[in-house]
XYZ file of C-alpha atoms in Angstrom:
764
model
C 103.767 124.447 50.011
C 104.037 121.317 47.862
C 100.731 120.605 46.129
C 99.626 116.997 46.576
C 97.230 115.647 43.972
C 94.728 112.877 44.560
C 96.339 110.708 41.888
C 99.814 111.133 43.370
C 98.620 110.291 46.877
C 96.726 107.195 45.745
C 99.663 105.997 43.645
C 102.012 106.460 46.622
C 99.859 104.185 48.767
C 99.107 101.630 46.035
C 102.300 101.168 44.031
C 104.674 98.341 44.905
C 103.616 96.755 48.155
C 100.266 98.237 49.228
C 100.326 100.436 52.322
C 103.253 102.000 54.161
C 104.486 99.525 56.784
C 105.487 95.866 57.090
C 106.767 93.359 59.653
C 110.316 92.051 59.348
C 111.985 89.196 61.251
C 114.828 90.159 63.566
C 116.344 86.705 64.118
C 117.905 84.148 61.735
C 115.367 81.889 60.020
C 117.146 80.159 57.155
C 117.954 76.792 58.757
C 115.856 74.125 60.438
C 117.629 74.937 63.704
C 116.669 78.599 63.350
C 113.027 77.696 62.842
C 113.066 75.259 65.757
C 114.405 78.015 68.006
C 111.920 80.555 66.675
C 108.883 78.296 67.007
C 108.381 74.754 68.200
C 109.970 73.374 70.317
C 112.362 76.193 71.321
C 109.714 78.864 71.787
C 108.324 77.011 74.824
C 111.252 78.090 76.988
C 110.685 81.878 76.807
C 106.936 81.234 77.213
C 107.572 79.516 80.545
C 109.975 82.262 81.648
C 107.286 84.864 80.981
C 104.742 82.758 82.849
C 107.003 82.828 85.904
C 107.633 86.583 85.619
C 105.503 88.688 83.225
C 108.250 91.306 83.058
C 110.310 88.779 81.111
C 108.104 89.663 78.136
C 110.312 92.733 77.800
C 113.349 90.453 77.678
C 112.192 87.746 75.272
C 109.692 89.525 72.987
C 109.243 92.803 71.115
C 106.807 94.089 73.756
C 109.295 96.695 74.963
C 109.571 98.220 71.486
C 106.000 97.738 70.282
C 103.292 100.395 70.337
C 99.671 100.056 69.263
C 98.269 102.978 67.278
C 94.554 102.577 67.991
C 91.621 104.506 66.566
C 87.906 104.204 65.937
C 88.056 106.717 63.108
C 85.697 109.260 64.654
C 87.926 112.327 64.243
C 90.376 111.651 61.426
C 92.743 114.451 60.450
C 90.064 117.044 59.863
C 88.057 114.555 57.799
C 85.790 113.872 60.727
C 83.961 110.635 61.480
C 84.901 108.551 58.448
C 84.996 105.196 60.197
C 87.681 102.893 61.520
C 88.671 101.261 58.231
C 88.800 104.564 56.357
C 91.231 105.900 58.927
C 93.695 103.025 58.460
C 96.025 104.947 56.076
C 96.456 107.584 58.792
C 97.278 104.964 61.420
C 99.806 103.327 59.082
C 101.318 106.759 58.536
C 101.617 107.225 62.278
C 103.343 103.845 62.454
C 105.778 104.987 59.777
C 106.661 108.097 61.801
C 107.134 106.058 64.973
C 109.603 103.834 63.133
C 111.666 106.394 61.243
C 111.936 108.904 64.097
C 111.845 106.697 67.192
C 112.892 103.251 65.984
C 109.616 101.936 67.440
C 107.621 99.068 65.939
C 103.891 99.623 65.500
C 100.757 97.601 64.902
C 97.965 99.868 63.721
C 94.614 98.720 65.103
C 91.321 100.071 63.830
C 88.459 99.282 66.214
C 84.960 99.511 64.727
C 83.358 100.670 67.953
C 82.056 104.105 68.957
C 80.774 103.163 72.391
C 83.525 104.272 74.826
C 82.932 101.361 77.220
C 83.145 98.706 74.532
C 86.092 100.447 72.880
C 87.998 100.428 76.165
C 87.165 96.784 76.740
C 88.603 95.875 73.340
C 91.809 97.779 74.025
C 92.171 96.303 77.490
C 91.924 92.768 76.079
C 94.776 93.264 73.607
C 97.014 95.417 75.828
C 99.341 92.562 76.949
C 100.790 92.553 73.418
C 102.190 96.050 73.673
C 104.664 98.193 75.573
C 102.555 101.310 74.962
C 99.320 102.543 73.398
C 98.952 105.637 71.225
C 95.293 106.652 70.919
C 94.607 108.454 67.685
C 91.804 110.388 65.984
C 89.070 109.769 68.569
C 86.546 112.572 68.907
C 85.884 114.632 72.014
C 84.484 114.313 74.597
C 84.728 110.508 74.367
C 88.517 110.696 73.989
C 88.860 112.177 77.483
C 87.004 109.312 79.123
C 88.762 106.660 77.018
C 92.233 107.917 77.840
C 91.544 108.376 81.538
C 90.049 104.907 81.876
C 92.839 103.149 80.000
C 95.470 105.013 82.007
C 93.743 103.755 85.123
C 93.234 100.117 84.065
C 96.467 99.407 82.137
C 100.046 99.140 83.390
C 101.658 100.447 80.193
C 101.983 104.007 78.809
C 98.789 105.340 77.226
C 98.657 108.689 75.434
C 96.102 110.337 73.183
C 98.519 112.142 70.891
C 95.903 114.492 69.446
C 95.640 115.960 72.937
C 99.063 115.740 74.461
C 101.375 115.760 71.444
C 100.092 119.131 70.286
C 100.067 120.362 73.874
C 103.687 119.430 74.516
C 105.036 120.964 71.310
C 102.965 124.138 71.544
C 103.866 124.557 75.230
C 107.557 124.332 74.342
C 106.974 126.850 71.555
C 105.045 129.194 73.839
C 107.744 129.008 76.504
C 110.408 129.999 73.984
C 108.301 132.587 72.155
C 107.680 134.363 75.450
C 111.409 134.279 76.118
C 112.051 135.859 72.715
C 109.609 138.728 73.280
C 110.518 139.088 76.947
C 107.074 138.483 78.446
C 106.142 136.690 81.659
C 103.811 133.703 81.258
C 102.147 134.485 84.584
C 101.019 137.863 83.242
C 100.215 137.325 79.557
C 96.642 137.213 78.262
C 95.963 134.080 76.214
C 93.109 133.406 73.789
C 92.480 129.779 72.802
C 90.179 129.415 69.800
C 88.833 125.881 69.947
C 87.680 123.679 72.792
C 88.326 120.176 71.526
C 90.735 117.581 72.822
C 93.900 119.384 71.652
C 92.753 122.808 72.888
C 91.857 121.545 76.357
C 95.137 119.647 76.742
C 97.206 122.576 75.433
C 95.599 125.005 77.844
C 96.104 122.659 80.786
C 99.790 122.473 79.983
C 100.071 126.253 79.623
C 98.618 126.535 83.125
C 101.155 123.990 84.356
C 103.858 126.249 82.911
C 102.536 129.185 84.897
C 99.727 130.765 82.860
C 96.914 132.089 85.050
C 93.384 130.812 84.410
C 91.917 134.269 84.899
C 94.093 135.462 81.982
C 92.769 132.794 79.587
C 89.774 133.054 77.295
C 88.638 129.917 75.440
C 86.207 129.925 72.533
C 84.180 127.213 70.866
C 81.832 127.404 67.890
C 79.400 129.478 69.980
C 81.952 132.076 71.059
C 83.703 132.798 74.335
C 82.996 130.058 76.894
C 81.460 131.710 79.959
C 80.605 130.050 83.240
C 76.928 130.953 82.942
C 76.455 128.899 79.791
C 74.339 125.761 80.150
C 75.344 122.177 79.327
C 79.086 122.742 79.418
C 81.263 119.631 79.470
C 83.513 119.140 82.455
C 86.522 119.995 80.280
C 85.047 123.282 79.060
C 84.059 124.260 82.586
C 87.749 124.228 83.524
C 88.353 127.287 81.345
C 84.995 129.027 81.397
C 85.400 132.713 82.221
C 83.289 134.786 84.602
C 83.702 137.788 82.301
C 80.552 139.036 80.579
C 82.131 141.759 78.419
C 83.584 139.481 75.726
C 81.652 137.210 73.400
C 83.326 137.125 69.986
C 86.835 136.287 68.834
C 87.420 139.907 67.797
C 86.557 141.077 71.307
C 88.635 138.350 72.941
C 91.904 138.979 71.055
C 91.864 142.758 71.562
C 94.913 143.494 73.705
C 95.771 139.785 74.045
C 99.402 138.680 74.099
C 98.855 135.164 72.738
C 96.447 133.605 70.253
C 96.348 129.812 69.965
C 94.125 128.476 67.193
C 92.976 124.870 67.264
C 89.800 125.395 65.285
C 89.352 126.057 61.559
C 90.930 128.085 58.813
C 90.648 131.818 58.130
C 88.840 132.883 61.301
C 91.513 135.325 62.525
C 91.684 138.529 60.510
C 94.519 140.976 60.042
C 92.567 143.616 61.966
C 92.274 141.187 64.885
C 96.042 140.650 64.870
C 96.581 144.417 64.747
C 94.402 144.779 67.835
C 96.635 142.473 69.902
C 99.309 143.623 72.347
C 102.869 144.519 71.387
C 104.963 141.572 70.079
C 101.939 139.280 69.818
C 102.297 135.500 69.614
C 100.046 133.799 67.070
C 99.873 130.009 66.904
C 97.518 129.299 63.979
C 97.461 125.511 64.131
C 94.416 124.512 62.083
C 95.458 122.172 59.257
C 95.803 122.341 56.329
C 94.436 125.916 56.365
C 95.493 127.903 59.460
C 93.287 130.413 61.257
C 95.325 133.114 59.507
C 97.980 132.624 56.883
C 101.612 133.276 57.721
C 101.790 136.005 55.067
C 98.697 137.824 56.355
C 99.825 137.681 59.970
C 103.329 138.968 59.249
C 102.142 141.706 56.909
C 99.614 142.909 59.477
C 102.132 142.991 62.340
C 105.884 142.852 61.614
C 106.464 142.224 65.329
C 104.323 139.061 65.396
C 105.862 135.751 66.515
C 104.122 133.233 64.296
C 103.681 129.455 64.266
C 101.574 127.186 62.107
C 101.258 123.458 61.664
C 102.781 123.689 58.188
C 106.330 122.717 57.242
C 106.764 125.476 54.661
C 106.858 128.265 57.267
C 109.033 128.940 60.329
C 108.233 127.495 63.749
C 106.154 124.528 62.688
C 104.283 122.952 65.592
C 104.352 119.328 64.545
C 103.485 116.405 66.794
C 106.305 114.353 65.289
C 108.680 116.491 67.382
C 107.184 114.799 70.422
C 105.387 111.476 70.296
C 108.144 109.195 68.902
C 110.590 110.387 71.541
C 108.111 110.445 74.420
C 107.204 106.822 73.758
C 110.866 105.951 73.152
C 111.831 107.189 76.603
C 108.816 105.538 78.231
C 109.459 102.190 76.544
C 113.132 102.157 77.399
C 112.430 102.258 81.135
C 109.420 99.911 80.827
C 107.215 102.682 82.197
C 103.744 101.938 83.527
C 102.393 105.323 82.393
C 103.096 108.611 80.675
C 102.476 111.054 83.504
C 102.516 114.829 83.847
C 106.148 114.848 84.957
C 107.170 113.075 81.747
C 105.155 115.459 79.581
C 106.684 118.484 81.285
C 110.167 116.995 80.882
C 109.476 116.729 77.151
C 108.332 120.359 77.041
C 111.548 121.615 78.623
C 113.792 119.317 76.550
C 112.211 120.489 73.288
C 112.355 124.130 74.341
C 115.992 123.879 75.435
C 117.025 122.140 72.210
C 115.894 125.133 70.142
C 118.459 127.283 71.966
C 121.434 125.118 70.991
C 123.467 125.558 67.777
C 121.626 123.947 64.886
C 123.248 120.871 63.262
C 124.345 121.256 59.677
C 121.993 118.485 58.547
C 119.023 120.620 59.615
C 120.291 123.694 57.762
C 120.849 121.575 54.660
C 117.311 120.163 54.663
C 115.768 123.627 54.935
C 118.263 125.233 52.543
C 119.414 127.839 55.066
C 122.742 128.629 56.674
C 121.997 130.444 59.878
C 119.096 128.993 61.865
C 119.427 130.294 65.395
C 117.163 130.914 68.347
C 114.906 133.907 67.779
C 111.684 135.040 66.122
C 111.981 132.708 63.149
C 113.303 129.727 65.075
C 112.002 129.003 68.549
C 110.874 125.397 67.959
C 113.263 122.624 66.806
C 112.787 121.318 63.282
C 111.301 117.793 62.964
C 114.468 116.557 61.219
C 116.756 117.575 64.097
C 118.674 114.360 64.885
C 119.175 115.395 68.521
C 115.478 115.134 69.378
C 115.658 111.408 70.051
C 118.542 111.645 72.477
C 117.489 114.820 74.284
C 113.728 114.334 74.536
C 113.756 110.570 75.096
C 116.389 110.843 77.803
C 114.465 113.626 79.556
C 111.255 111.564 79.465
C 113.001 108.406 80.673
C 114.635 110.276 83.539
C 111.313 111.832 84.555
C 109.702 108.384 84.526
C 112.404 107.069 86.860
C 112.250 110.088 89.156
C 108.443 109.965 89.362
C 108.380 106.255 90.173
C 106.652 104.815 87.085
C 109.729 103.068 85.633
C 110.349 99.349 85.976
C 113.884 99.700 84.633
C 116.509 102.172 85.806
C 119.089 103.830 83.558
C 122.317 104.897 85.251
C 124.685 105.743 82.375
C 122.873 108.543 80.556
C 125.688 109.266 78.111
C 125.662 105.647 76.995
C 121.875 105.710 76.722
C 121.941 108.805 74.512
C 124.637 107.245 72.356
C 122.549 104.091 71.959
C 119.626 106.171 70.710
C 121.795 107.786 68.042
C 122.970 104.341 66.963
C 119.378 103.077 66.914
C 118.386 105.471 64.158
C 121.645 105.224 62.258
C 122.654 108.802 63.081
C 125.832 107.339 64.456
C 127.303 103.891 64.788
C 129.366 102.407 67.548
C 132.354 102.710 65.233
C 131.915 106.462 64.663
C 131.272 107.033 68.354
C 134.479 105.188 69.138
C 136.381 107.183 66.508
C 135.167 110.477 67.936
C 135.939 109.456 71.505
C 139.428 108.231 70.578
C 140.238 111.355 68.555
C 138.918 113.601 71.327
C 141.175 111.886 73.844
C 144.245 113.067 71.884
C 143.201 116.005 69.652
C 145.732 116.723 66.920
C 146.573 119.793 64.843
C 144.777 119.165 61.560
C 145.084 121.349 58.483
C 142.010 121.798 56.277
C 143.124 122.684 52.766
C 139.992 124.346 51.404
C 139.113 126.729 54.234
C 136.871 128.803 51.974
C 134.715 125.818 51.031
C 131.494 125.953 53.122
C 131.510 122.200 53.752
C 135.101 122.125 54.945
C 134.666 125.276 57.022
C 131.589 123.850 58.760
C 133.377 120.540 59.299
C 136.364 122.256 60.901
C 134.091 124.193 63.260
C 132.115 121.057 64.116
C 135.293 119.043 64.671
C 136.526 121.773 67.013
C 133.198 121.731 68.865
C 133.385 117.933 69.159
C 136.869 118.306 70.631
C 138.436 115.955 68.102
C 141.091 118.301 66.722
C 142.704 121.733 66.726
C 141.749 123.003 63.239
C 144.006 125.053 60.975
C 142.318 126.523 57.895
C 144.194 127.466 54.729
C 142.806 130.325 52.656
C 142.129 134.020 52.495
C 141.425 135.011 56.078
C 139.048 137.851 55.188
C 136.961 135.644 52.888
C 136.889 132.817 55.434
C 135.701 135.111 58.219
C 133.087 136.674 55.939
C 131.770 133.205 55.077
C 131.860 132.181 58.728
C 129.777 135.227 59.661
C 127.261 134.440 56.904
C 126.992 130.879 58.210
C 126.906 132.067 61.822
C 129.864 129.858 62.786
C 131.871 130.172 65.986
C 135.494 130.602 64.906
C 136.954 130.863 68.394
C 140.109 128.756 68.715
C 140.419 128.103 64.966
C 143.642 129.198 63.288
C 143.579 130.630 59.759
C 146.686 130.753 57.569
C 146.667 132.884 54.441
C 149.588 131.190 52.732
C 149.752 133.960 50.110
C 150.186 136.660 52.739
C 153.557 138.395 53.039
C 153.861 137.250 56.650
C 154.093 133.657 55.401
C 156.982 134.441 53.032
C 159.615 133.083 55.418
C 157.724 129.833 55.879
C 157.144 129.444 52.130
C 160.871 129.859 51.478
C 161.786 127.450 54.257
C 159.367 124.844 52.914
C 160.653 125.397 49.369
C 164.230 124.838 50.492
C 163.302 121.583 52.252
C 161.342 120.335 49.238
C 164.201 121.233 46.895
C 166.653 119.267 49.025
C 164.264 116.302 49.104
C 163.473 116.265 45.371
C 166.613 117.775 43.816
C 167.356 114.522 41.977
C 163.911 114.841 40.373
C 164.807 118.103 38.705
C 163.356 120.478 41.298
C 164.777 123.992 41.556
C 164.256 126.324 44.481
C 162.290 128.771 42.316
C 159.917 126.035 41.178
C 159.465 124.744 44.729
C 158.852 128.268 46.037
C 156.099 128.813 43.456
C 154.425 125.574 44.551
C 154.236 126.838 48.134
C 151.489 129.199 47.018
C 149.322 126.090 46.431
C 147.267 124.764 49.343
C 148.179 121.105 48.947
C 151.932 121.745 48.793
C 151.903 124.201 51.689
C 149.595 122.105 53.887
C 151.455 118.849 53.317
C 154.740 120.582 54.093
C 153.238 121.679 57.412
C 152.720 117.995 58.209
C 156.081 116.943 56.805
C 157.885 119.458 59.035
C 155.828 118.596 62.119
C 154.165 122.019 62.263
C 150.858 120.178 61.904
C 149.888 116.570 62.523
C 147.464 115.772 59.699
C 146.105 117.245 56.478
C 142.702 116.965 54.785
C 142.066 117.937 51.188
C 140.057 117.000 48.118
C 136.811 118.972 48.000
C 138.153 121.181 45.213
C 141.314 119.491 43.986
C 141.549 116.816 41.313
C 142.670 113.500 42.739
C 145.472 113.109 40.223
C 147.086 116.349 41.342
C 146.616 115.600 45.052
C 148.105 112.127 44.661
C 151.109 113.580 42.845
C 151.746 116.119 45.600
C 151.385 113.497 48.337
C 153.957 111.265 46.665
C 156.383 114.159 46.234
C 156.165 115.579 49.749
C 155.023 112.812 52.080
C 156.032 109.711 50.195
C 154.880 106.106 50.389
C 155.853 103.944 53.327
C 159.107 102.107 52.577
C 157.581 98.630 52.906
C 155.205 99.382 50.018
C 155.485 100.633 46.452
C 151.918 101.899 46.252
C 149.214 103.427 48.403
C 145.440 103.421 48.249
C 142.201 104.241 50.030
C 139.311 102.351 51.532
C 135.755 103.141 52.507
C 134.053 101.701 55.551
C 130.457 100.604 55.067
C 128.469 100.493 58.307
C 125.145 98.716 57.916
C 122.682 96.825 60.124
C 124.321 93.623 58.878
C 127.791 94.654 60.016
C 130.882 96.525 58.858
C 132.559 96.128 55.469
C 135.924 97.563 54.401
C 136.179 98.234 50.642
C 139.377 98.990 48.676
C 140.604 100.692 46.540
C 138.025 103.423 46.124
C 140.051 106.429 44.987
C 143.685 106.076 43.947
C 144.503 103.126 41.661
C 142.481 103.034 38.468
C 143.462 99.643 37.027
C 145.829 97.947 39.487
C 148.066 95.116 38.331
C 149.020 92.121 40.461
C 151.758 93.987 42.314
C 149.406 96.836 43.237
C 146.695 94.392 44.353
C 149.177 92.704 46.673
C 150.032 96.031 48.274
C 146.352 96.954 48.541
C 145.512 93.687 50.287
C 148.353 94.085 52.765
C 147.478 97.744 53.360
C 143.829 96.828 53.864
C 144.707 94.151 56.404
C 146.733 96.730 58.345
C 143.931 99.300 58.099
C 141.279 96.857 59.329
C 143.467 96.033 62.337
C 143.807 99.793 62.899
C 140.033 99.797 63.498
C 140.380 96.904 65.960
C 138.909 94.311 63.605
C 140.439 91.051 62.429
C 140.739 91.137 58.626
C 138.951 88.467 56.621
C 139.595 89.366 53.004
C 137.966 88.363 49.725
C 139.663 89.332 46.470
C 136.797 90.116 44.102
C 136.505 89.279 40.404
C 133.843 88.267 37.905
C 135.011 84.655 38.204
C 135.474 82.039 40.940
C 138.759 80.235 41.654
C 139.992 79.816 38.100
C 136.645 79.526 36.310
C 137.851 82.166 33.829
C 141.318 82.789 32.433
C 140.933 86.386 31.299
C 143.623 88.904 32.177
C 141.457 90.473 34.897
C 140.891 87.153 36.645
C 144.515 86.133 36.326
C 145.863 89.246 38.043
C 143.579 88.734 41.032
C 144.425 85.030 41.201
C 148.151 85.777 41.087
C 147.811 88.402 43.816
C 146.022 85.903 46.076
C 148.735 83.309 45.524
C 151.465 85.818 46.422
C 149.748 87.030 49.574
C 148.870 83.547 50.781
C 152.496 82.506 50.393
C 153.859 85.585 52.167
C 151.147 85.667 54.858
C 150.084 82.089 55.598
C 148.080 83.146 58.673
C 146.051 85.846 56.916
C 142.428 84.942 56.128
C 142.376 85.871 52.453
C 141.196 84.086 49.316
C 139.896 84.562 45.794
C 139.376 85.297 43.065
C 135.633 85.122 43.740
C 132.377 86.792 42.871
C 130.931 89.115 45.474
C 127.917 86.869 46.083
C 130.241 84.090 47.267
C 132.332 86.520 49.298
C 129.346 87.665 51.333
C 127.448 84.367 51.603
C 129.597 81.921 53.536
C 127.044 79.070 53.337
C 126.995 79.302 49.545
C 130.771 79.685 49.372
C 131.564 76.864 51.806
C 129.155 74.478 50.099
C 130.595 74.931 46.606
C 134.211 75.729 47.517
C 135.013 73.919 50.797
C 138.766 74.239 50.158
C 138.818 78.024 50.617
C 140.918 79.571 53.356
C 137.814 81.538 54.333
C 135.731 78.482 55.236
C 133.360 79.228 58.102
C 134.350 82.902 58.192
C 132.370 86.070 57.558
C 134.221 88.299 55.120
C 134.647 91.882 56.301
C 137.104 93.197 53.679
C 136.656 93.340 49.910
C 139.504 94.099 47.499
C 138.150 94.995 44.069
C 140.043 94.475 40.811
C 139.745 98.101 39.697
C 138.642 101.549 40.759
C 135.395 101.474 38.785
C 134.041 98.380 40.498
C 135.105 99.529 43.986
C 133.578 102.993 43.662
C 130.440 101.704 41.979
C 129.882 99.152 44.732
C 130.019 101.509 47.681
C 128.148 104.261 45.832
C 125.362 101.819 44.955
C 125.086 100.656 48.569
C 124.940 104.259 49.671
C 122.230 105.146 47.168
C 120.014 102.104 47.750
C 120.129 101.803 51.536
C 119.366 104.680 53.855
C 120.497 102.539 56.796
C 124.080 102.487 55.482
C 126.728 104.869 56.783
C 129.818 105.466 54.660
C 133.123 106.554 56.212
C 135.969 107.489 53.918
C 137.951 107.607 51.816
C 140.608 106.544 54.313
C 144.187 106.785 53.122
C 146.404 103.710 53.385
C 150.167 103.668 52.808
C 151.497 107.224 52.987
C 154.220 108.084 55.468
C 152.058 110.577 57.344
C 148.400 111.367 58.001
C 147.332 112.873 54.691
C 143.644 112.167 54.023
C 141.391 112.876 51.075
C 137.766 113.915 50.752
C 135.424 113.067 47.936
C 133.822 115.819 45.864
C 130.399 114.874 47.236
C 131.420 114.679 50.889
C 128.991 116.116 53.425
C 130.026 117.956 56.565
C 129.538 114.759 58.548
C 131.729 112.849 56.072
C 134.552 115.356 56.517
C 134.248 115.267 60.304
C 134.433 111.462 60.198
C 137.585 111.659 58.073
C 138.967 114.255 60.490
C 138.527 111.835 63.379
C 140.336 109.108 61.432
C 143.122 111.522 60.470
C 143.579 112.576 64.086
C 143.846 108.984 65.290
C 146.174 108.152 62.397
C 148.472 111.039 63.337
C 148.471 110.115 67.021
C 149.278 106.453 66.286
C 152.192 107.540 64.093
C 153.521 109.653 66.941
C 153.374 106.680 69.292
C 155.181 104.496 66.747
C 157.891 107.128 66.307
C 158.473 107.307 70.054
C 158.698 103.520 70.298
C 161.124 103.324 67.383
C 163.357 105.941 68.983
């Protein structure tokens, strides 16, 4: 576990802008008109609309995406009653988690009031501001009354996460753990150590799943809670046992199937674990020190199924798996409550997600290759990107079905897609690419089949339905790697181009290449030798029509790949050069950047081709190109060689394509700020237009620009490099490409190949 020092924690909260969250405007505000719309006089119109129908607040304000995290600081994170103000860093942290995992805005509100009645009154007065209320770090038993009252008096979702968040996640974990060890929840004996808010809520949910009250023993600081004890709270009475033969934790866990700890550290011993039933389930959830350490539990019983609240061990029960997505689903249907049906829907959605194949991004974060449902993985990881779509959709649907939704969702696929877009996991562009490629899946060759990234990408692309993958490489090594990574290779073709059975194809390819390049000095023997190389063999598959597209570049040097592509595939006859572009998807829109891979120091002629290729590529993605040719100067302000070549390229293109929106040379600040550009240079052909395509004067500036955007902005998605100008769909990867990057390129390659087929049919 990472050790966090006091100094490091304080510096994290203090350095830069103090705290962890901020408010950002979501509408334009630069002009007087913007401000008049945002405030007086324009703001009066939505005010009057809301007055006529309060539900219009969801339409004209942030109410539908705004949650209050409210606490009085009486039970803060194991620190106890430290006061409302002292708990503010925790509430800000909760707001941070809401935002990064659920896309939900948060105001943290610390109420200096311990009296439950007065606390509720304060919350009720401010409730119209919010679409939901997350109660946090309020001690028991007051938290029970506060939540129940606010649920009764308010018409928005209210949830005390300390109770229900832990309950939902642990219930999902218990459901799956019992499935792993083959036990029936209606028959298992459960011991719950702790009787606070989380313990009571967890146990209630276990009962809702089917656990029998007579099989449950609950303990507090005094021992087993029995029904003959005096002064029990109403909540403790629910789980008080009539048994008189058990008093201590050691007595309670003997022969038990399940231990759930919501108490304090180091109270469960190894001997106690040994005394439990076969295949015991131990949820030691005290934080930061669990009731028993993972190491002690596993060493005492190898058959134990173990969970803690810590991220450095398997099966972490972490509230962040639940609350952002529960509120997301509730907010999206403008729910009036979070009811039992919605909680149970979340339980089943979380449990079911753990049984699905694990995304590569999750394996990468945890530095593993083969997470799959079983003893060491029966709860989804907090970083699983599917949580928002699966859990939120399940909660939203339950809200609709149970009658607490003001808004009805009918297209659930579209809703799930919108959630992925919300958090930047996908964009509308990538969704469209995947859907288009899946409509016409092509045969795509992956050059480096033995590379883990390319192998995973091919399997994922097959699973997405966007292509029929063909892997090049040693079949035995590929299958061995696939088994190590636990990948499903069904339907994926492997070609070992060095195998004797490929001799006929190698010779046939060599003969065709010799005929094509005989005036370049090629001999059959030389061409035949080259067919033992992946790039030559794979590109010949595309050239002969035995495959539709080819992807390479994770191992191979660009210079060699470019040379092979020119020899075998060739550049389109209308051009003398080819290039690549990257697509930058950001909250501010889409940018197309060229050339990011091929041409190191292009001259005027190359820049002309790149601009024309880029215009064609942008249209390929159903956008209208608006192109700025970038330099360090603006419209003749410098006469250096670099500026001159860009200026000359612009002049050539404008003459040959008078209807194309292109201009330059210009600095990037003027390209991307049309007000600044139009004010100083009103003569430009780009006047009044937002630039979406940037042509850089050399490879260094193009690559540096998109790499810098990628490094500085986590909200940016990069797609590419995308090949422009070759005769067929040959596409290149970057050395640092992730699995997702390769799958994105695969989708582009598939569409590229299909479009070329359509063109060929039309031309015939």
